[in-house]
PDB file of C-alpha atoms in Angstrom:
ATOM      1  CA  ASP A1340      -0.101  -0.006   0.088  1.00 64.00           C
ATOM      2  CA  GLY A1341       1.326   3.493  -0.649  1.00 72.00           C
ATOM      3  CA  GLY A1342       1.817   5.813   2.154  1.00 94.00           C
ATOM      4  CA  ILE A1343       4.051   7.863   4.465  1.00 96.00           C
ATOM      5  CA  THR A1344       5.868   5.988   6.927  1.00 96.00           C
ATOM      6  CA  GLN A1345       7.430   8.008  10.007  1.00 97.00           C
ATOM      7  CA  SER A1346       9.804   6.355  12.493  1.00 96.00           C
ATOM      8  CA  PRO A1347      10.248   5.984  15.421  1.00 96.00           C
ATOM      9  CA  LYS A1348       6.781   6.358  16.829  1.00 96.00           C
ATOM     10  CA  TYR A1349       8.326   7.383  20.242  1.00 96.00           C
ATOM     11  CA  LEU A1350      11.795   9.116  20.530  1.00 94.00           C
ATOM     12  CA  PHE A1351      13.585  10.246  23.724  1.00 92.00           C
ATOM     13  CA  ARG A1352      16.408  12.912  23.535  1.00 88.00           C
ATOM     14  CA  LYS A1353      19.040  13.595  25.982  1.00 88.00           C
ATOM     15  CA  GLU A1354      20.161  17.089  26.646  1.00 84.00           C
ATOM     16  CA  GLY A1355      22.765  18.224  24.141  1.00 86.00           C
ATOM     17  CA  GLN A1356      21.792  15.427  21.934  1.00 91.00           C
ATOM     18  CA  ASN A1357      20.902  15.695  18.088  1.00 94.00           C
ATOM     19  CA  VAL A1358      18.296  13.172  17.148  1.00 95.00           C
ATOM     20  CA  THR A1359      16.742  12.320  13.627  1.00 96.00           C
ATOM     21  CA  LEU A1360      13.275  11.666  12.657  1.00 97.00           C
ATOM     22  CA  SER A1361      12.757   9.690   9.613  1.00 98.00           C
ATOM     23  CA  CYS A1362      10.068  10.074   6.911  1.00 98.00           C
ATOM     24  CA  GLU A1363       9.673   7.901   3.997  1.00 98.00           C
ATOM     25  CA  GLN A1364       7.006   8.061   1.224  1.00 97.00           C
ATOM     26  CA  ASN A1365       6.222   5.811  -1.528  1.00 96.00           C
ATOM     27  CA  LEU A1366       3.556   7.754  -3.247  1.00 94.00           C
ATOM     28  CA  ASN A1367       5.670   9.369  -5.834  1.00 92.00           C
ATOM     29  CA  HIS A1368       4.926  12.726  -4.294  1.00 92.00           C
ATOM     30  CA  ASP A1369       7.107  15.699  -5.398  1.00 92.00           C
ATOM     31  CA  ALA A1370       6.744  17.885  -2.262  1.00 92.00           C
ATOM     32  CA  MET A1371       7.273  16.964   1.549  1.00 95.00           C
ATOM     33  CA  TYR A1372       6.717  18.952   4.651  1.00 96.00           C
ATOM     34  CA  TRP A1373       7.558  18.665   8.293  1.00 98.00           C
ATOM     35  CA  TYR A1374       4.939  20.167  11.030  1.00 97.00           C
ATOM     36  CA  ARG A1375       5.327  20.493  14.843  1.00 98.00           C
ATOM     37  CA  GLN A1376       2.159  20.068  16.964  1.00 97.00           C
ATOM     38  CA  ASP A1377       2.162  21.008  20.769  1.00 95.00           C
ATOM     39  CA  PRO A1378      -0.507  19.694  23.020  1.00 90.00           C
ATOM     40  CA  GLY A1379      -4.021  21.012  22.104  1.00 85.00           C
ATOM     41  CA  GLN A1380      -2.704  23.402  19.360  1.00 88.00           C
ATOM     42  CA  GLY A1381      -2.578  23.229  15.576  1.00 91.00           C
ATOM     43  CA  LEU A1382       0.399  22.540  13.226  1.00 96.00           C
ATOM     44  CA  ARG A1383       3.181  24.729  12.613  1.00 96.00           C
ATOM     45  CA  LEU A1384       5.568  24.321   9.551  1.00 95.00           C
ATOM     46  CA  ILE A1385       9.107  23.690  10.327  1.00 97.00           C
ATOM     47  CA  TYR A1386      10.527  22.963   6.988  1.00 97.00           C
ATOM     48  CA  TYR A1387       9.370  21.815   3.470  1.00 95.00           C
ATOM     49  CA  SER A1388      10.718  20.652  -0.005  1.00 94.00           C
ATOM     50  CA  GLN A1389       9.368  21.008  -3.254  1.00 91.00           C
ATOM     51  CA  ILE A1390      11.920  19.008  -5.104  1.00 91.00           C
ATOM     52  CA  VAL A1391      14.831  16.932  -4.557  1.00 94.00           C
ATOM     53  CA  ASN A1392      18.039  18.432  -3.252  1.00 95.00           C
ATOM     54  CA  ASP A1393      15.905  21.700  -2.514  1.00 94.00           C
ATOM     55  CA  PHE A1394      14.160  22.879   0.744  1.00 96.00           C
ATOM     56  CA  GLN A1395      12.845  26.029   2.543  1.00 95.00           C
ATOM     57  CA  LYS A1396      12.485  27.116   6.172  1.00 96.00           C
ATOM     58  CA  GLY A1397       8.832  27.163   7.464  1.00 94.00           C
ATOM     59  CA  ASP A1398       7.712  29.341  10.253  1.00 93.00           C
ATOM     60  CA  ILE A1399       9.839  27.631  13.165  1.00 96.00           C
ATOM     61  CA  ALA A1400      13.092  26.287  11.392  1.00 97.00           C
ATOM     62  CA  GLU A1401      15.356  27.453  14.316  1.00 96.00           C
ATOM     63  CA  GLY A1402      16.828  24.328  15.841  1.00 96.00           C
ATOM     64  CA  TYR A1403      15.931  22.012  13.231  1.00 97.00           C
ATOM     65  CA  SER A1404      17.671  20.796   9.866  1.00 97.00           C
ATOM     66  CA  VAL A1405      16.491  18.684   7.123  1.00 98.00           C
ATOM     67  CA  SER A1406      17.960  17.122   3.764  1.00 97.00           C
ATOM     68  CA  ARG A1407      16.376  15.993   0.710  1.00 97.00           C
ATOM     69  CA  GLU A1408      18.686  13.608  -1.156  1.00 97.00           C
ATOM     70  CA  LYS A1409      16.119  11.254  -2.330  1.00 97.00           C
ATOM     71  CA  LYS A1410      12.570  11.894  -3.716  1.00 96.00           C
ATOM     72  CA  GLU A1411      11.031   9.372  -1.150  1.00 97.00           C
ATOM     73  CA  SER A1412      12.963  10.432   1.927  1.00 98.00           C
ATOM     74  CA  PHE A1413      12.807  13.641   3.971  1.00 98.00           C
ATOM     75  CA  PRO A1414      14.548  13.266   7.395  1.00 98.00           C
ATOM     76  CA  LEU A1415      14.380  15.852  10.139  1.00 98.00           C
ATOM     77  CA  THR A1416      17.086  16.522  12.609  1.00 97.00           C
ATOM     78  CA  VAL A1417      16.242  18.235  15.863  1.00 96.00           C
ATOM     79  CA  THR A1418      19.454  19.585  17.008  1.00 94.00           C
ATOM     80  CA  SER A1419      20.693  20.621  20.620  1.00 90.00           C
ATOM     81  CA  ALA A1420      19.891  24.090  19.674  1.00 89.00           C
ATOM     82  CA  GLN A1421      16.230  23.425  19.826  1.00 90.00           C
ATOM     83  CA  LYS A1422      15.484  24.134  23.614  1.00 87.00           C
ATOM     84  CA  ASN A1423      11.993  23.020  23.736  1.00 91.00           C
ATOM     85  CA  PRO A1424      11.779  19.897  21.439  1.00 93.00           C
ATOM     86  CA  THR A1425       9.074  17.852  23.308  1.00 95.00           C
ATOM     87  CA  ALA A1426       6.210  17.747  20.853  1.00 96.00           C
ATOM     88  CA  PHE A1427       4.450  15.563  18.046  1.00 97.00           C
ATOM     89  CA  TYR A1428       6.096  15.790  14.892  1.00 98.00           C
ATOM     90  CA  LEU A1429       4.111  15.167  11.554  1.00 97.00           C
ATOM     91  CA  CYS A1430       5.471  14.548   8.084  1.00 98.00           C
ATOM     92  CA  ALA A1431       3.453  15.178   4.983  1.00 96.00           C
ATOM     93  CA  SER A1432       3.712  14.856   1.170  1.00 95.00           C
ATOM     94  CA  ARG A1433       1.723  16.181  -1.674  1.00 92.00           C
ATOM     95  CA  LEU A1434       1.658  15.438  -5.411  1.00 87.00           C
ATOM     96  CA  GLY A1435       3.124  18.765  -6.248  1.00 72.00           C
ATOM     97  CA  GLN A1436       1.233  19.640  -9.381  1.00 58.00           C
ATOM     98  CA  ARG A1437       0.957  23.219  -9.203  1.00 60.00           C
ATOM     99  CA  ARG A1438      -2.140  23.429 -11.438  1.00 55.00           C
ATOM    100  CA  VAL A1439      -3.983  21.067  -9.065  1.00 63.00           C
ATOM    101  CA  GLY A1440      -4.575  23.298  -5.981  1.00 70.00           C
ATOM    102  CA  LYS A1441      -7.028  20.930  -4.368  1.00 80.00           C
ATOM    103  CA  GLN A1442      -4.489  18.211  -3.983  1.00 84.00           C
ATOM    104  CA  PRO A1443      -4.301  17.600  -0.205  1.00 90.00           C
ATOM    105  CA  GLN A1444      -1.354  17.065   1.967  1.00 92.00           C
ATOM    106  CA  HIS A1445      -1.146  13.306   3.055  1.00 94.00           C
ATOM    107  CA  PHE A1446       0.154  12.782   6.526  1.00 96.00           C
ATOM    108  CA  GLY A1447       2.000  10.145   8.273  1.00 96.00           C
ATOM    109  CA  ASP A1448       1.242   8.873  11.961  1.00 96.00           C
ATOM    110  CA  GLY A1449       3.804  11.062  13.516  1.00 97.00           C
ATOM    111  CA  THR A1450       6.586  10.800  15.999  1.00 97.00           C
ATOM    112  CA  ARG A1451       6.327  11.660  19.539  1.00 96.00           C
ATOM    113  CA  LEU A1452       9.600  13.370  20.976  1.00 95.00           C
ATOM    114  CA  SER A1453      10.267  13.834  24.750  1.00 93.00           C
ATOM    115  CA  ILE A1454      13.353  14.990  26.522  1.00 87.00           C
ATOM    116  CA  LEU A1455      14.840  12.706  29.187  1.00 82.00           C
TER     117      LEU A1455
ATOM    118  CA  ALA B1095       0.231  36.518   5.985  1.00 73.00           C
ATOM    119  CA  GLN B1096      -2.643  34.074   6.456  1.00 83.00           C
ATOM    120  CA  LYS B1097      -4.451  33.389   9.502  1.00 92.00           C
ATOM    121  CA  ILE B1098      -7.011  30.762  10.304  1.00 96.00           C
ATOM    122  CA  THR B1099      -9.276  31.067  13.407  1.00 97.00           C
ATOM    123  CA  GLN B1100     -11.253  28.276  15.067  1.00 97.00           C
ATOM    124  CA  THR B1101     -13.037  29.878  18.086  1.00 96.00           C
ATOM    125  CA  GLN B1102     -14.543  26.594  19.549  1.00 95.00           C
ATOM    126  CA  PRO B1103     -12.248  24.758  21.608  1.00 93.00           C
ATOM    127  CA  GLY B1104     -14.533  22.045  22.189  1.00 95.00           C
ATOM    128  CA  MET B1105     -18.080  20.841  21.332  1.00 95.00           C
ATOM    129  CA  PHE B1106     -20.154  18.051  22.325  1.00 97.00           C
ATOM    130  CA  VAL B1107     -23.062  16.401  20.053  1.00 97.00           C
ATOM    131  CA  GLN B1108     -25.557  13.890  20.394  1.00 97.00           C
ATOM    132  CA  GLU B1109     -25.201  10.789  18.134  1.00 98.00           C
ATOM    133  CA  LYS B1110     -26.904  11.142  14.931  1.00 97.00           C
ATOM    134  CA  GLU B1111     -27.309  14.937  15.406  1.00 97.00           C
ATOM    135  CA  ALA B1112     -25.482  17.536  13.024  1.00 98.00           C
ATOM    136  CA  VAL B1113     -22.681  19.617  14.185  1.00 97.00           C
ATOM    137  CA  THR B1114     -21.198  22.894  12.635  1.00 98.00           C
ATOM    138  CA  LEU B1115     -17.449  23.712  13.233  1.00 98.00           C
ATOM    139  CA  ASP B1116     -16.601  27.446  12.857  1.00 98.00           C
ATOM    140  CA  CYS B1117     -13.551  28.501  10.549  1.00 98.00           C
ATOM    141  CA  THR B1118     -12.759  32.104   9.519  1.00 98.00           C
ATOM    142  CA  TYR B1119      -9.765  33.124   7.666  1.00 96.00           C
ATOM    143  CA  ASP B1120      -7.766  36.174   6.602  1.00 95.00           C
ATOM    144  CA  THR B1121      -5.833  36.419   3.332  1.00 91.00           C
ATOM    145  CA  SER B1122      -4.996  39.021   0.811  1.00 88.00           C
ATOM    146  CA  ASP B1123      -4.749  36.302  -1.920  1.00 85.00           C
ATOM    147  CA  GLN B1124      -7.423  36.290  -4.718  1.00 85.00           C
ATOM    148  CA  SER B1125      -6.916  32.452  -5.256  1.00 85.00           C
ATOM    149  CA  TYR B1126      -6.632  30.232  -2.148  1.00 90.00           C
ATOM    150  CA  GLY B1127      -7.943  26.776  -0.936  1.00 93.00           C
ATOM    151  CA  LEU B1128      -9.315  25.605   2.179  1.00 96.00           C
ATOM    152  CA  PHE B1129      -9.047  22.199   3.835  1.00 96.00           C
ATOM    153  CA  TRP B1130     -10.588  20.379   6.767  1.00 98.00           C
ATOM    154  CA  TYR B1131      -8.646  17.443   8.366  1.00 98.00           C
ATOM    155  CA  LYS B1132      -9.684  15.009  11.293  1.00 98.00           C
ATOM    156  CA  GLN B1133      -7.171  14.094  14.015  1.00 97.00           C
ATOM    157  CA  PRO B1134      -8.318  11.051  16.038  1.00 96.00           C
ATOM    158  CA  SER B1135      -6.521  10.446  19.370  1.00 94.00           C
ATOM    159  CA  SER B1136      -3.982   8.142  17.886  1.00 92.00           C
ATOM    160  CA  GLY B1137      -2.562  11.349  15.886  1.00 93.00           C
ATOM    161  CA  GLU B1138      -2.840  10.849  12.292  1.00 93.00           C
ATOM    162  CA  MET B1139      -4.264  13.514  10.180  1.00 96.00           C
ATOM    163  CA  ILE B1140      -7.105  12.476   7.979  1.00 96.00           C
ATOM    164  CA  PHE B1141      -8.197  14.770   4.923  1.00 96.00           C
ATOM    165  CA  LEU B1142     -11.855  15.339   4.875  1.00 97.00           C
ATOM    166  CA  ILE B1143     -12.939  17.915   2.415  1.00 97.00           C
ATOM    167  CA  TYR B1144     -11.586  20.690   0.081  1.00 96.00           C
ATOM    168  CA  GLN B1145     -12.988  24.140  -1.112  1.00 96.00           C
ATOM    169  CA  GLY B1146     -11.461  26.486  -3.592  1.00 92.00           C
ATOM    170  CA  SER B1147     -11.998  30.117  -3.471  1.00 91.00           C
ATOM    171  CA  TYR B1148     -13.455  30.089  -6.929  1.00 90.00           C
ATOM    172  CA  ASP B1149     -15.502  27.148  -6.491  1.00 90.00           C
ATOM    173  CA  GLU B1150     -19.331  28.159  -7.180  1.00 87.00           C
ATOM    174  CA  GLN B1151     -20.827  25.479  -5.177  1.00 93.00           C
ATOM    175  CA  ASN B1152     -20.143  24.437  -1.617  1.00 95.00           C
ATOM    176  CA  ALA B1153     -18.043  21.273  -1.197  1.00 96.00           C
ATOM    177  CA  THR B1154     -19.672  17.976   0.000  1.00 96.00           C
ATOM    178  CA  GLU B1155     -17.911  14.643   0.809  1.00 96.00           C
ATOM    179  CA  GLY B1156     -20.430  12.003   2.177  1.00 97.00           C
ATOM    180  CA  ARG B1157     -21.459  13.308   5.666  1.00 98.00           C
ATOM    181  CA  TYR B1158     -19.117  16.296   5.458  1.00 98.00           C
ATOM    182  CA  SER B1159     -20.148  19.531   3.759  1.00 98.00           C
ATOM    183  CA  LEU B1160     -18.470  22.819   3.823  1.00 97.00           C
ATOM    184  CA  ASN B1161     -20.649  26.125   4.294  1.00 96.00           C
ATOM    185  CA  PHE B1162     -18.214  28.583   2.267  1.00 96.00           C
ATOM    186  CA  GLN B1163     -18.998  32.164   2.546  1.00 96.00           C
ATOM    187  CA  LYS B1164     -16.508  34.191   0.840  1.00 94.00           C
ATOM    188  CA  ALA B1165     -17.548  37.454   1.625  1.00 94.00           C
ATOM    189  CA  ARG B1166     -17.567  36.873   5.398  1.00 95.00           C
ATOM    190  CA  LYS B1167     -14.242  34.650   4.930  1.00 95.00           C
ATOM    191  CA  SER B1168     -15.823  31.722   6.540  1.00 97.00           C
ATOM    192  CA  ALA B1169     -15.619  28.179   5.711  1.00 97.00           C
ATOM    193  CA  ASN B1170     -17.448  26.177   8.506  1.00 98.00           C
ATOM    194  CA  LEU B1171     -17.472  22.284   8.253  1.00 98.00           C
ATOM    195  CA  VAL B1172     -20.866  20.558   8.877  1.00 98.00           C
ATOM    196  CA  ILE B1173     -20.792  16.946  10.055  1.00 98.00           C
ATOM    197  CA  SER B1174     -24.212  15.278   9.548  1.00 97.00           C
ATOM    198  CA  ALA B1175     -25.755  12.253  11.267  1.00 97.00           C
ATOM    199  CA  SER B1176     -22.805  12.414  13.751  1.00 97.00           C
ATOM    200  CA  GLN B1177     -21.339   8.907  14.857  1.00 97.00           C
ATOM    201  CA  LEU B1178     -19.280   7.870  17.740  1.00 97.00           C
ATOM    202  CA  GLY B1179     -16.169   7.475  15.438  1.00 97.00           C
ATOM    203  CA  ASP B1180     -16.377  11.198  14.632  1.00 98.00           C
ATOM    204  CA  SER B1181     -14.982  12.023  18.053  1.00 98.00           C
ATOM    205  CA  ALA B1182     -11.665  13.836  17.301  1.00 98.00           C
ATOM    206  CA  MET B1183      -9.865  17.104  16.829  1.00 97.00           C
ATOM    207  CA  TYR B1184     -10.808  18.768  13.511  1.00 98.00           C
ATOM    208  CA  PHE B1185      -8.621  21.315  11.862  1.00 98.00           C
ATOM    209  CA  CYS B1186      -9.256  24.018   9.293  1.00 98.00           C
ATOM    210  CA  ALA B1187      -6.287  24.940   7.003  1.00 96.00           C
ATOM    211  CA  MET B1188      -5.443  27.219   4.264  1.00 95.00           C
ATOM    212  CA  ARG B1189      -3.307  26.834   1.091  1.00 90.00           C
ATOM    213  CA  GLY B1190      -0.828  29.462   0.871  1.00 77.00           C
ATOM    214  CA  ASP B1191       2.277  30.289  -1.140  1.00 69.00           C
ATOM    215  CA  ASP B1192       4.288  27.029  -2.355  1.00 71.00           C
ATOM    216  CA  TYR B1193       1.190  25.226  -1.376  1.00 78.00           C
ATOM    217  CA  LYS B1194       2.058  25.507   2.293  1.00 85.00           C
ATOM    218  CA  LEU B1195      -0.773  24.930   4.787  1.00 91.00           C
ATOM    219  CA  SER B1196      -1.585  27.451   7.703  1.00 93.00           C
ATOM    220  CA  PHE B1197      -3.693  25.530  10.480  1.00 96.00           C
ATOM    221  CA  GLY B1198      -6.134  26.712  13.022  1.00 96.00           C
ATOM    222  CA  ALA B1199      -5.861  25.753  16.478  1.00 96.00           C
ATOM    223  CA  GLY B1200      -8.417  23.064  16.153  1.00 97.00           C
ATOM    224  CA  THR B1201     -11.877  22.218  17.459  1.00 97.00           C
ATOM    225  CA  THR B1202     -12.314  18.877  19.772  1.00 97.00           C
ATOM    226  CA  VAL B1203     -15.718  17.155  19.033  1.00 98.00           C
ATOM    227  CA  THR B1204     -17.031  14.703  21.439  1.00 98.00           C
ATOM    228  CA  VAL B1205     -19.984  12.695  20.170  1.00 98.00           C
ATOM    229  CA  ARG B1206     -22.244  11.327  23.073  1.00 97.00           C
ATOM    230  CA  ALA B1207     -24.301   8.042  22.592  1.00 95.00           C
TER     231      ALA B1207
END
């Protein structure tokens, strides 16, 4: 089945440590996105990528980094510079055909990150 | 800049009744799109319905319909014949530049038997 796979489901970070969240899609989508969700709140955009080897900062990129070396993969690294990383992280992808504005973003099941 | 406002933090609805979730938006774009997503307690985001700014008719998808009032900048979601499985958080989102989405704070719906 086609879909978006995020791993791990739960992740714990020690102080001063970088951690990487995995996001893989087999939908052949061009665009991929990372969002952060804090309890009881909406989603905020961290980074997004429209094509391979290109990505842009979202609204809350500080303390995060990404790469897009392959079309199907868009890993997110939470660096030690992110002082409050505890949150639910969601990865999404979209077909990317600009003329088809109604194409929704499809989401993975998320990764819950906590500080030890 | 785009802004989405959902003013109802939580709502209760009786099973089999209809419920309306409010969403207002602010944008200077002439062309835009509005999406509604459902987030159950398990966390995944499920796409429900889409409304384009130039669509002349309100969108419908099964038990979901969108009451789009462009002049008032509102895009309310109506869930008809509520079921226990509809209990979840619901998010309104707007498509902006580069097809990024801006999300509202969400509304929690609890369906009572």
